[in-house]
Short mmCIF file of C-alpha atoms in Angstrom, two decimals:
data_model
loop_
_atom_site.label_atom_id
_atom_site.label_comp_id
_atom_site.label_asym_id
_atom_site.label_seq_id
_atom_site.Cartn_x
_atom_site.Cartn_y
_atom_site.Cartn_z
CA MET P 27 105.22 69.94 125.68
CA SER P 28 103.81 72.51 124.06
CA LYS P 29 102.86 75.40 125.69
CA ASP P 30 100.25 78.61 125.82
CA ILE P 31 102.79 82.03 125.51
CA ARG P 32 100.36 85.42 126.06
CA ILE P 33 102.03 88.66 126.33
CA LYS P 34 100.69 92.18 128.15
CA LYS P 35 103.41 94.25 126.37
CA GLY P 36 103.55 95.30 122.88
CA LEU P 37 101.33 97.87 120.50
CA ASP P 38 98.93 96.63 117.66
CA ILE P 39 98.82 99.47 115.58
CA ARG P 40 95.20 98.82 113.57
CA LEU P 41 95.14 100.59 110.43
CA VAL P 42 92.23 100.66 107.70
CA GLY P 43 92.97 98.82 104.38
CA GLU P 44 93.11 95.25 105.65
CA ALA P 45 93.13 92.48 102.51
CA GLU P 46 89.53 91.10 101.87
CA GLN P 47 90.23 87.06 102.20
CA VAL P 48 89.54 86.56 97.96
CA THR P 49 92.41 85.64 95.95
CA THR P 50 92.99 87.09 92.62
CA GLU P 51 95.59 85.14 89.69
CA LEU P 52 97.41 87.27 88.04
CA PRO P 53 99.22 86.65 85.24
CA LEU P 54 103.28 85.88 84.61
CA GLY P 55 104.76 89.09 85.22
CA SER P 56 107.31 90.22 82.41
CA VAL P 57 110.93 90.87 84.01
CA PHE P 58 111.46 89.53 87.64
CA ALA P 59 114.74 90.30 89.92
CA ILE P 60 116.79 88.57 92.95
CA ARG P 61 118.63 91.14 94.70
CA PRO P 62 121.23 89.94 97.05
CA ASP P 63 121.08 92.20 99.71
CA ASP P 64 117.63 90.72 100.37
CA PHE P 65 119.88 87.92 101.71
CA HIS P 66 121.61 90.04 104.27
CA GLY P 67 125.42 89.27 104.54
CA VAL P 68 125.67 87.25 101.83
CA ILE P 69 128.70 88.49 99.17
CA PRO P 70 127.13 87.12 95.60
CA LYS P 71 129.70 85.35 92.74
CA ILE P 72 127.80 85.30 89.56
CA LEU P 73 127.41 81.74 87.74
CA ALA P 74 124.59 83.08 85.27
CA LYS P 75 125.67 86.31 82.65
CA GLU P 76 123.33 88.66 81.13
CA GLY P 77 122.01 86.81 77.64
CA THR P 78 122.32 83.14 79.68
CA GLU P 79 118.67 80.89 79.76
CA VAL P 80 117.82 79.56 83.07
CA LYS P 81 115.15 77.34 83.85
CA ALA P 82 112.91 78.31 87.26
CA GLY P 83 115.33 76.66 89.75
CA GLU P 84 118.48 77.30 88.12
CA ALA P 85 121.12 79.31 90.32
CA LEU P 86 122.25 82.48 89.25
CA PHE P 87 124.85 82.65 91.71
CA TYR P 88 126.05 81.57 94.84
CA ASN P 89 127.59 82.56 98.11
CA LYS P 90 131.52 83.51 97.97
CA SER P 91 131.81 82.06 101.63
CA ASP P 92 130.50 78.95 100.98
CA GLU P 93 129.30 78.20 97.59
CA ARG P 94 127.15 75.10 98.13
CA MET P 95 124.61 78.43 99.17
CA LEU P 96 123.32 79.06 96.23
CA PHE P 97 120.37 81.27 94.60
CA PRO P 98 118.33 80.24 92.29
CA SER P 99 115.90 81.50 89.58
CA PRO P 100 112.21 81.94 90.34
CA VAL P 101 110.90 81.90 87.22
CA SER P 102 112.14 80.51 83.91
CA GLY P 103 113.75 83.23 80.98
CA LYS P 104 116.50 84.90 80.04
CA VAL P 105 118.99 86.72 82.58
CA SER P 106 118.55 90.39 80.89
CA GLU P 107 120.27 92.62 82.99
CA ILE P 108 122.92 92.38 86.04
CA VAL P 109 122.23 96.00 87.72
CA ARG P 110 125.63 96.95 89.34
CA GLY P 111 126.07 99.96 91.98
CA ALA P 112 129.37 100.83 93.47
CA ARG P 113 132.52 99.71 93.57
CA ARG P 114 130.36 97.02 91.04
CA LYS P 115 128.32 95.67 93.34
CA VAL P 116 125.70 93.58 92.16
CA LEU P 117 122.36 95.49 93.23
CA ALA P 118 120.13 92.99 91.14
CA ILE P 119 119.88 90.22 88.73
CA LYS P 120 116.66 90.75 86.06
CA ILE P 121 115.96 87.54 84.23
CA THR P 122 112.88 88.44 81.15
CA ALA P 123 110.20 85.62 82.25
CA ASP P 124 109.17 83.10 79.21
CA GLY P 125 105.28 83.29 78.33
CA LYS P 126 105.66 79.43 78.89
CA GLN P 127 107.46 78.40 82.77
CA GLU P 128 110.10 75.57 82.66
CA TYR P 129 110.96 74.00 86.17
CA LYS P 130 114.55 71.88 86.55
CA ASP P 131 113.43 68.82 87.55
CA PHE P 132 115.17 68.45 91.11
CA GLY P 133 113.12 64.82 91.88
CA LYS P 134 110.40 63.92 94.03
CA LYS P 135 112.24 62.71 97.57
CA ASP P 136 110.11 60.46 99.90
CA VAL P 137 111.22 62.81 103.03
CA ASP P 138 110.39 60.39 105.78
CA THR P 139 113.79 57.89 104.79
CA MET P 140 115.96 60.73 104.00
CA SER P 141 118.74 61.06 106.96
CA GLY P 142 119.50 64.52 107.78
CA GLU P 143 122.65 65.14 105.25
CA GLU P 144 120.47 63.93 101.86
CA VAL P 145 117.62 66.72 103.14
CA LYS P 146 120.87 69.47 103.76
CA ASN P 147 122.66 68.28 100.62
CA HIS P 148 118.57 68.61 98.73
CA LEU P 149 118.39 71.96 100.60
CA PHE P 150 122.06 73.00 99.00
CA ALA P 151 121.68 71.95 95.15
CA SER P 152 117.97 73.28 94.86
CA GLY P 153 118.81 76.41 96.37
CA CYS P 154 115.94 76.42 99.10
CA TRP P 155 118.91 76.47 102.10
CA PRO P 156 118.64 80.51 101.82
CA PHE P 157 115.12 79.75 103.15
CA ILE P 158 116.40 79.18 106.69
CA LYS P 159 118.01 81.92 108.65
CA GLN P 160 119.46 81.83 112.20
CA ARG P 161 119.70 83.86 115.04
CA PRO P 162 122.14 84.72 116.49
CA TYR P 163 122.51 87.39 113.97
CA ASP P 164 119.46 86.96 111.43
CA VAL P 165 121.46 86.20 109.25
CA VAL P 166 121.38 82.53 106.15
CA ALA P 167 121.66 80.22 108.34
CA ASN P 168 125.27 78.11 108.89
CA PRO P 169 124.73 74.94 107.94
CA ASN P 170 128.35 73.75 109.56
CA GLN P 171 126.19 74.57 112.76
CA GLU P 172 123.80 71.85 114.45
CA PRO P 173 120.66 74.48 116.07
CA LYS P 174 119.26 73.47 119.29
CA ALA P 175 115.85 74.10 117.46
CA ILE P 176 113.80 75.08 115.09
CA PHE P 177 110.75 77.70 115.00
CA VAL P 178 108.19 78.50 112.74
CA SER P 179 105.72 81.65 113.59
CA ALA P 180 102.78 80.57 111.82
CA TYR P 181 100.91 83.86 113.36
CA ALA P 182 101.88 87.41 111.93
CA SER P 183 100.80 90.27 114.17
CA ALA P 184 102.59 93.04 112.46
CA PRO P 185 100.04 95.49 111.00
CA LEU P 186 98.06 94.29 108.04
CA ALA P 187 100.10 91.81 107.53
CA ALA P 188 99.00 88.44 105.59
CA ASP P 189 96.66 86.00 107.72
CA TYR P 190 97.65 82.70 107.38
CA ASP P 191 95.41 80.63 107.83
CA TYR P 192 94.10 82.27 104.97
CA ALA P 193 96.50 82.28 102.63
CA LEU P 194 98.29 78.87 103.07
CA LYS P 195 94.52 77.07 102.94
CA GLY P 196 94.92 73.72 101.10
CA LYS P 197 98.67 73.81 101.84
CA GLU P 198 98.55 71.05 104.39
CA ALA P 199 101.27 68.36 102.42
CA GLU P 200 103.71 70.95 101.99
CA LEU P 201 103.71 72.05 104.91
CA GLN P 202 104.08 68.80 106.24
CA ALA P 203 106.48 67.58 103.55
CA ALA P 204 108.95 70.91 104.97
CA LEU P 205 107.93 70.41 108.85
CA THR P 206 109.34 66.63 108.63
CA ALA P 207 112.82 67.64 106.54
CA LEU P 208 113.41 69.90 109.03
CA THR P 209 112.90 67.78 111.93
CA LYS P 210 116.18 65.42 109.96
CA LEU P 211 118.32 68.23 110.49
CA THR P 212 117.91 69.33 114.58
CA SER P 213 118.67 66.64 117.50
CA GLY P 214 115.95 69.54 119.20
CA LYS P 215 112.78 70.03 118.78
CA VAL P 216 110.67 71.53 115.95
CA HIS P 217 108.69 74.63 117.77
CA VAL P 218 105.47 75.72 115.57
CA SER P 219 103.24 79.07 117.09
CA VAL P 220 99.98 79.49 115.82
CA ALA P 221 97.07 82.22 117.01
CA LYS P 222 95.32 80.66 119.92
CA SER P 223 92.00 82.01 117.93
CA SER P 224 92.45 80.28 115.65
CA ASN P 225 90.75 77.23 114.89
CA LEU P 226 91.64 76.99 111.31
CA SER P 227 95.33 77.41 110.99
CA PRO P 228 96.72 74.62 108.83
CA PHE P 229 99.86 73.35 110.94
CA ASN P 230 97.05 72.44 113.67
CA ASN P 231 97.63 68.77 112.48
CA VAL P 232 100.43 68.59 111.97
CA LYS P 233 102.56 65.74 112.98
CA GLY P 234 106.86 65.45 115.16
CA VAL P 235 106.72 69.02 115.65
CA GLU P 236 106.07 70.77 119.17
CA LEU P 237 102.93 73.36 118.86
CA HIS P 238 102.20 76.47 120.46
CA LYS P 239 99.04 78.68 121.24
CA VAL P 240 99.76 82.62 121.09
CA SER P 241 98.19 85.48 122.26
CA GLY P 242 98.84 89.39 123.12
CA PRO P 243 99.68 92.21 120.88
CA HIS P 244 101.94 92.34 118.28
CA PRO P 245 104.77 91.43 118.20
CA ILE P 246 103.75 88.30 120.05
CA GLY P 247 104.07 87.03 115.90
CA ASN P 248 107.55 87.79 116.65
CA VAL P 249 109.65 84.41 116.02
CA SER P 250 112.12 86.27 118.68
CA THR P 251 109.28 86.82 121.36
CA GLN P 252 108.38 83.07 120.95
CA ILE P 253 111.79 81.89 121.26
CA ALA P 254 112.42 84.01 124.18
CA HIS P 255 109.49 81.94 126.52
CA ILE P 256 110.27 78.36 124.55
CA ASP P 257 113.48 78.05 124.55
CA PRO P 258 116.32 81.57 124.82
CA ILE P 259 118.85 81.55 123.11
CA ASN P 260 122.21 81.33 125.43
CA LYS P 261 125.78 82.21 124.02
CA GLY P 262 127.57 79.80 122.21
CA GLU P 263 123.76 78.49 120.86
CA VAL P 264 122.39 78.47 117.74
CA VAL P 265 118.51 78.19 116.57
CA TRP P 266 117.19 78.07 113.09
CA VAL P 267 113.79 80.43 111.25
CA VAL P 268 111.64 79.84 108.79
CA THR P 269 108.65 81.00 107.34
CA PRO P 270 105.18 79.60 106.65
CA GLN P 271 105.37 80.48 103.20
CA ASP P 272 108.81 79.54 102.27
CA LEU P 273 108.02 76.42 104.17
CA VAL P 274 105.53 75.68 101.02
CA VAL P 275 108.61 76.10 98.72
CA ILE P 276 110.60 73.90 100.45
CA GLY P 277 107.78 71.16 100.92
CA GLU P 278 106.29 71.18 97.31
CA LEU P 279 109.87 71.00 95.89
CA LEU P 280 109.88 67.48 98.25
CA LEU P 281 107.16 66.54 96.94
CA THR P 282 107.12 67.49 92.99
CA GLY P 283 110.57 68.03 92.31
CA ASN P 284 110.48 71.85 91.06
CA PHE P 285 111.51 75.10 92.43
CA ASN P 286 108.29 76.85 92.45
CA ILE P 287 108.08 80.46 94.50
CA THR P 288 104.87 81.36 93.72
CA ARG P 289 103.00 83.35 96.81
CA THR P 290 99.93 84.41 97.69
CA VAL P 291 100.40 87.94 98.20
CA ALA P 292 98.28 90.41 100.19
CA LEU P 293 97.58 94.10 99.19
CA ALA P 294 97.15 95.71 102.02
CA GLY P 295 96.45 99.58 102.72
CA SER P 296 94.23 102.50 102.15
CA LYS P 297 95.85 103.34 98.51
CA PHE P 298 95.00 100.22 97.10
CA GLU P 299 91.22 100.65 95.77
CA LYS P 300 90.66 97.18 96.96
CA PRO P 301 92.68 94.96 99.79
CA GLN P 302 92.94 91.49 98.96
CA TYR P 303 95.13 88.75 97.81
CA VAL P 304 96.76 88.12 94.89
CA THR P 305 99.36 84.75 93.03
CA ALA P 306 102.83 86.46 92.77
CA ILE P 307 105.82 85.41 92.37
CA ALA P 308 108.97 85.88 94.37
CA GLY P 309 110.39 88.52 92.69
CA ALA P 310 107.80 89.96 90.94
CA GLN P 311 107.86 93.76 89.76
CA VAL P 312 105.33 95.87 91.44
CA SER P 313 104.10 97.31 88.92
CA ASP P 314 102.70 94.28 87.67
CA VAL P 315 101.70 92.92 91.19
CA VAL P 316 99.57 96.54 91.84
CA LYS P 317 98.44 97.41 88.50
CA GLY P 318 95.25 98.59 88.03
CA ASN P 319 94.72 98.70 91.97
CA LEU P 320 96.94 101.02 93.29
CA ASP P 321 95.56 104.99 93.96
CA SER P 322 99.40 105.75 92.64
CA ASP P 323 98.63 109.68 93.53
CA ASN P 324 100.95 110.70 96.85
CA SER P 325 101.42 107.09 98.08
CA ARG P 326 104.10 105.23 99.28
CA VAL P 327 104.39 101.39 98.29
CA ILE P 328 106.13 98.64 100.60
CA SER P 329 107.36 95.63 100.14
CA GLY P 330 106.97 93.69 103.45
CA ASN P 331 105.00 95.67 106.76
CA VAL P 332 104.71 99.02 107.19
CA LEU P 333 106.83 98.80 110.31
CA SER P 334 109.76 96.67 108.98
CA GLY P 335 109.47 96.36 105.11
CA THR P 336 111.31 98.67 102.19
CA GLN P 337 109.80 101.24 100.22
CA VAL P 338 109.93 100.19 96.22
CA ALA P 339 109.34 101.94 93.57
CA GLU P 340 106.83 100.72 90.65
CA ASP P 341 109.47 99.49 88.89
CA GLY P 342 110.78 98.02 91.71
CA PHE P 343 110.22 94.10 93.07
CA LEU P 344 108.79 92.06 95.53
CA GLY P 345 111.20 91.18 98.29
CA TYR P 346 112.22 87.54 98.59
CA TYR P 347 110.76 86.84 101.77
CA ASP P 348 108.05 89.01 101.97
CA ASN P 349 104.56 88.53 101.34
CA GLN P 350 102.60 91.36 101.21
CA PHE P 351 102.51 94.73 99.67
CA THR P 352 101.78 97.88 101.32
CA ALA P 353 100.38 101.21 100.39
CA ILE P 354 99.95 104.09 102.52
CA PRO P 355 99.73 107.54 102.11
CA GLU P 356 102.71 109.81 101.99
CA GLY P 357 103.94 111.95 105.06
CA ASN P 358 105.08 114.72 103.00
CA ASP P 359 102.30 117.40 104.37
CA TYR P 360 102.25 119.33 107.74
CA GLU P 361 100.25 120.73 110.66
CA LEU P 362 101.13 124.67 110.79
CA PHE P 363 101.59 124.41 115.49
CA GLY P 364 100.47 120.48 115.28
CA TRP P 365 102.19 119.73 117.90
CA ASN P 366 100.29 122.15 120.46
CA LYS P 367 96.96 120.70 119.35
CA PRO P 368 94.63 117.97 120.71
CA VAL P 369 95.67 114.80 118.39
CA PHE P 370 92.47 112.26 118.00
CA ASN P 371 93.61 110.19 113.88
CA LYS P 372 97.38 109.09 115.55
CA VAL P 373 98.16 105.79 117.33
CA SER P 374 100.05 107.16 120.58
CA THR P 375 100.98 104.94 124.22
CA THR P 376 101.04 108.26 126.06
CA ARG P 377 97.34 109.77 126.72
CA ALA P 378 99.52 113.65 126.72
CA LEU P 379 97.65 115.27 123.93
CA THR P 380 96.69 112.13 122.12
CA PHE P 381 93.51 110.48 122.51
CA SER P 382 93.99 107.04 120.43
CA TRP P 383 92.70 105.69 123.61
CA LEU P 384 89.46 106.45 123.94
CA ASN P 385 88.82 104.17 121.42
CA PRO P 386 91.06 101.12 121.35
CA LYS P 387 89.62 99.50 118.61
CA LYS P 388 89.49 102.68 115.69
CA LYS P 389 91.73 101.95 112.69
CA TYR P 390 93.53 104.93 111.95
CA ASP P 391 94.59 105.82 108.07
CA LEU P 392 98.66 106.34 108.96
CA ASN P 393 101.02 108.40 106.63
CA THR P 394 104.59 108.13 106.12
CA ASN P 395 105.57 111.57 108.46
CA THR P 396 107.76 110.90 111.36
CA ASN P 397 105.71 113.82 113.29
CA GLY P 398 109.00 115.63 113.92
CA GLU P 399 112.94 115.38 113.69
CA HIS P 400 116.06 113.61 114.36
CA ARG P 401 117.70 114.00 117.61
CA ALA P 402 119.43 112.53 121.21
CA PHE P 403 118.33 109.84 122.75
CA VAL P 404 115.00 110.88 125.50
CA VAL P 405 114.95 108.42 128.29
CA THR P 406 111.16 108.36 128.43
CA GLY P 407 109.75 104.59 129.96
CA SER P 408 108.23 104.14 126.55
CA TYR P 409 110.18 101.59 124.85
CA GLU P 410 109.91 99.19 128.17
CA GLU P 411 105.58 99.11 127.22
CA VAL P 412 106.45 97.97 124.20
CA PHE P 413 108.88 95.65 124.74
CA PRO P 414 108.40 92.38 125.66
CA LEU P 415 111.97 90.62 125.62
CA ASP P 416 113.78 90.55 129.37
CA ILE P 417 116.46 93.25 127.89
CA TYR P 418 116.88 96.63 128.56
CA PRO P 419 115.90 98.23 124.91
CA MET P 420 117.51 101.71 124.98
CA GLN P 421 121.02 100.47 127.08
CA LEU P 422 121.19 97.60 123.93
CA LEU P 423 120.76 100.27 121.22
CA LYS P 424 123.34 102.53 123.02
CA ALA P 425 126.00 99.65 122.97
CA CYS P 426 124.96 99.12 119.33
CA MET P 427 126.09 103.03 119.31
CA TYR P 428 129.33 103.03 120.41
CA LYS P 429 130.15 99.68 119.50
CA ASP P 430 131.03 97.69 122.89
CA LEU P 431 130.74 94.05 122.26
CA ASP P 432 131.30 93.00 125.44
CA GLU P 433 127.98 95.30 126.76
CA MET P 434 125.90 94.09 124.02
CA GLU P 435 126.42 90.50 124.89
CA GLY P 436 125.33 91.20 128.17
CA LEU P 437 122.35 92.86 127.13
CA GLY P 438 121.09 89.83 125.10
CA ALA P 439 121.92 90.76 121.68
CA TYR P 440 122.13 87.20 120.19
CA GLU P 441 118.42 87.02 121.25
CA ILE P 442 117.18 89.80 118.53
CA ALA P 443 116.94 90.92 115.08
CA PRO P 444 115.99 94.32 113.93
CA GLU P 445 112.48 93.49 113.26
CA ASP P 446 112.30 93.37 117.29
CA PHE P 447 112.85 96.75 117.85
CA ALA P 448 110.47 98.09 114.86
CA LEU P 449 108.02 98.94 117.74
CA THR P 450 110.31 101.11 119.84
CA GLU P 451 111.08 102.78 116.58
CA PHE P 452 107.89 103.31 115.75
CA ILE P 453 107.53 105.57 119.47
CA CYS P 454 110.15 106.98 119.14
CA VAL P 455 110.09 110.68 120.36
CA SER P 456 113.55 111.32 119.00
CA LYS P 457 113.50 109.55 115.95
CA GLN P 458 116.27 107.35 116.35
CA PRO P 459 116.70 104.49 113.29
CA HIS P 460 116.56 101.38 115.53
CA GLN P 461 116.42 98.67 113.73
CA LYS P 462 119.33 100.70 111.30
CA ILE P 463 121.03 100.83 115.06
CA ILE P 464 120.36 97.24 115.63
CA ARG P 465 121.50 95.57 112.13
CA GLU P 466 125.17 97.55 112.20
CA GLY P 467 125.07 96.14 116.01
CA LEU P 468 124.56 92.56 114.54
CA ASP P 469 126.53 92.89 111.89
CA LEU P 470 129.60 94.22 114.39
CA MET P 471 129.34 91.01 116.53
CA ARG P 472 129.06 88.79 113.42
CA ALA P 473 132.26 90.21 112.12
CA GLU P 474 134.33 90.58 115.38
CA LEU P 475 133.16 87.74 117.74
CA GLY P 476 131.74 85.23 114.65
#
């Protein structure tokens, strides 16, 4: 039975530079890259050496711990460079794209007649399995453990996030095909959450899933928040998670036989001269996507949103799971005695010296300045105001830092992902790297407890 979900705890960070709902079709770039670090916990084994000609969808590497997990090229072309770091770790595989794209043909499928095992094998063969992630641990899903449910969050509540209702418009057939395939992978339910205020969601008429309406401040769009309200995770249980933009890739694969990872990408933030949407392929070079639109003077480009995205240079690449670039001012200027002045241009959850509460609908042009230095945790109780899960965030962070596995289990670490601590990191007066701490804690649990 579907349900409405509303939260009160959280924080909407309103920023200038929201992407206008117009889409520019960009020409195909020249260089693309796949970064194994985008697939956390995967150890790559290279299949395509430098100089290898590949089609879009042909595997570049596989996961050392499970050879069925293939990671495909986003474009057709030639493998031009395998970038390595310390101890020969593979940092990126670069492909110089052909002028005309060729796709490896995986064959059209009638998903209604496929069994769960056939769906799983097709996702393996086509390189689409990495689109399925799991809780606990927030990693590529373990195919050997059936999930009790599968979740899709079709509402992005993060600052300046891409609007799924717009970005996925006209993709109803692909979404339905992919969701039908997901229903074959679990004996439980497939849950899809959309904004309660939306009448235009392409998910509104999908069949075979349980549709939920969500409302409230960020992080209502985070899938962990939705899982906690719909079907919480207990010890020993697993749920799988797929993003809407990845559903489109899976759906198109089933309907056409092609692995096409073209996305509608939001260019958002005050440092874009014209915030808008563009078409881009995952792994596209930043300079090819933002060319002519970015005010490069004193700006920072982020692949993803401002809270949980990754800083990239102009010769960097669009993250494999990302559907936006955000550009904001670099925070390298400091105010003399700024700590002792009333503040009107910054967001805060407290009313001490900061007056953002006087105009809750105001949009801010925030920069990357942390407004303070790293120090020991200060207990203020502010984390709980923006953290809607039934978890003690401060205690869980400390348990991760001193590596107490029993305490981490007891405090609910199975339910969370690093992005769930982006808001507590944003408001942290101690400037602690919450997402990094949680990521390291989850990795430790996975290594020790499986």
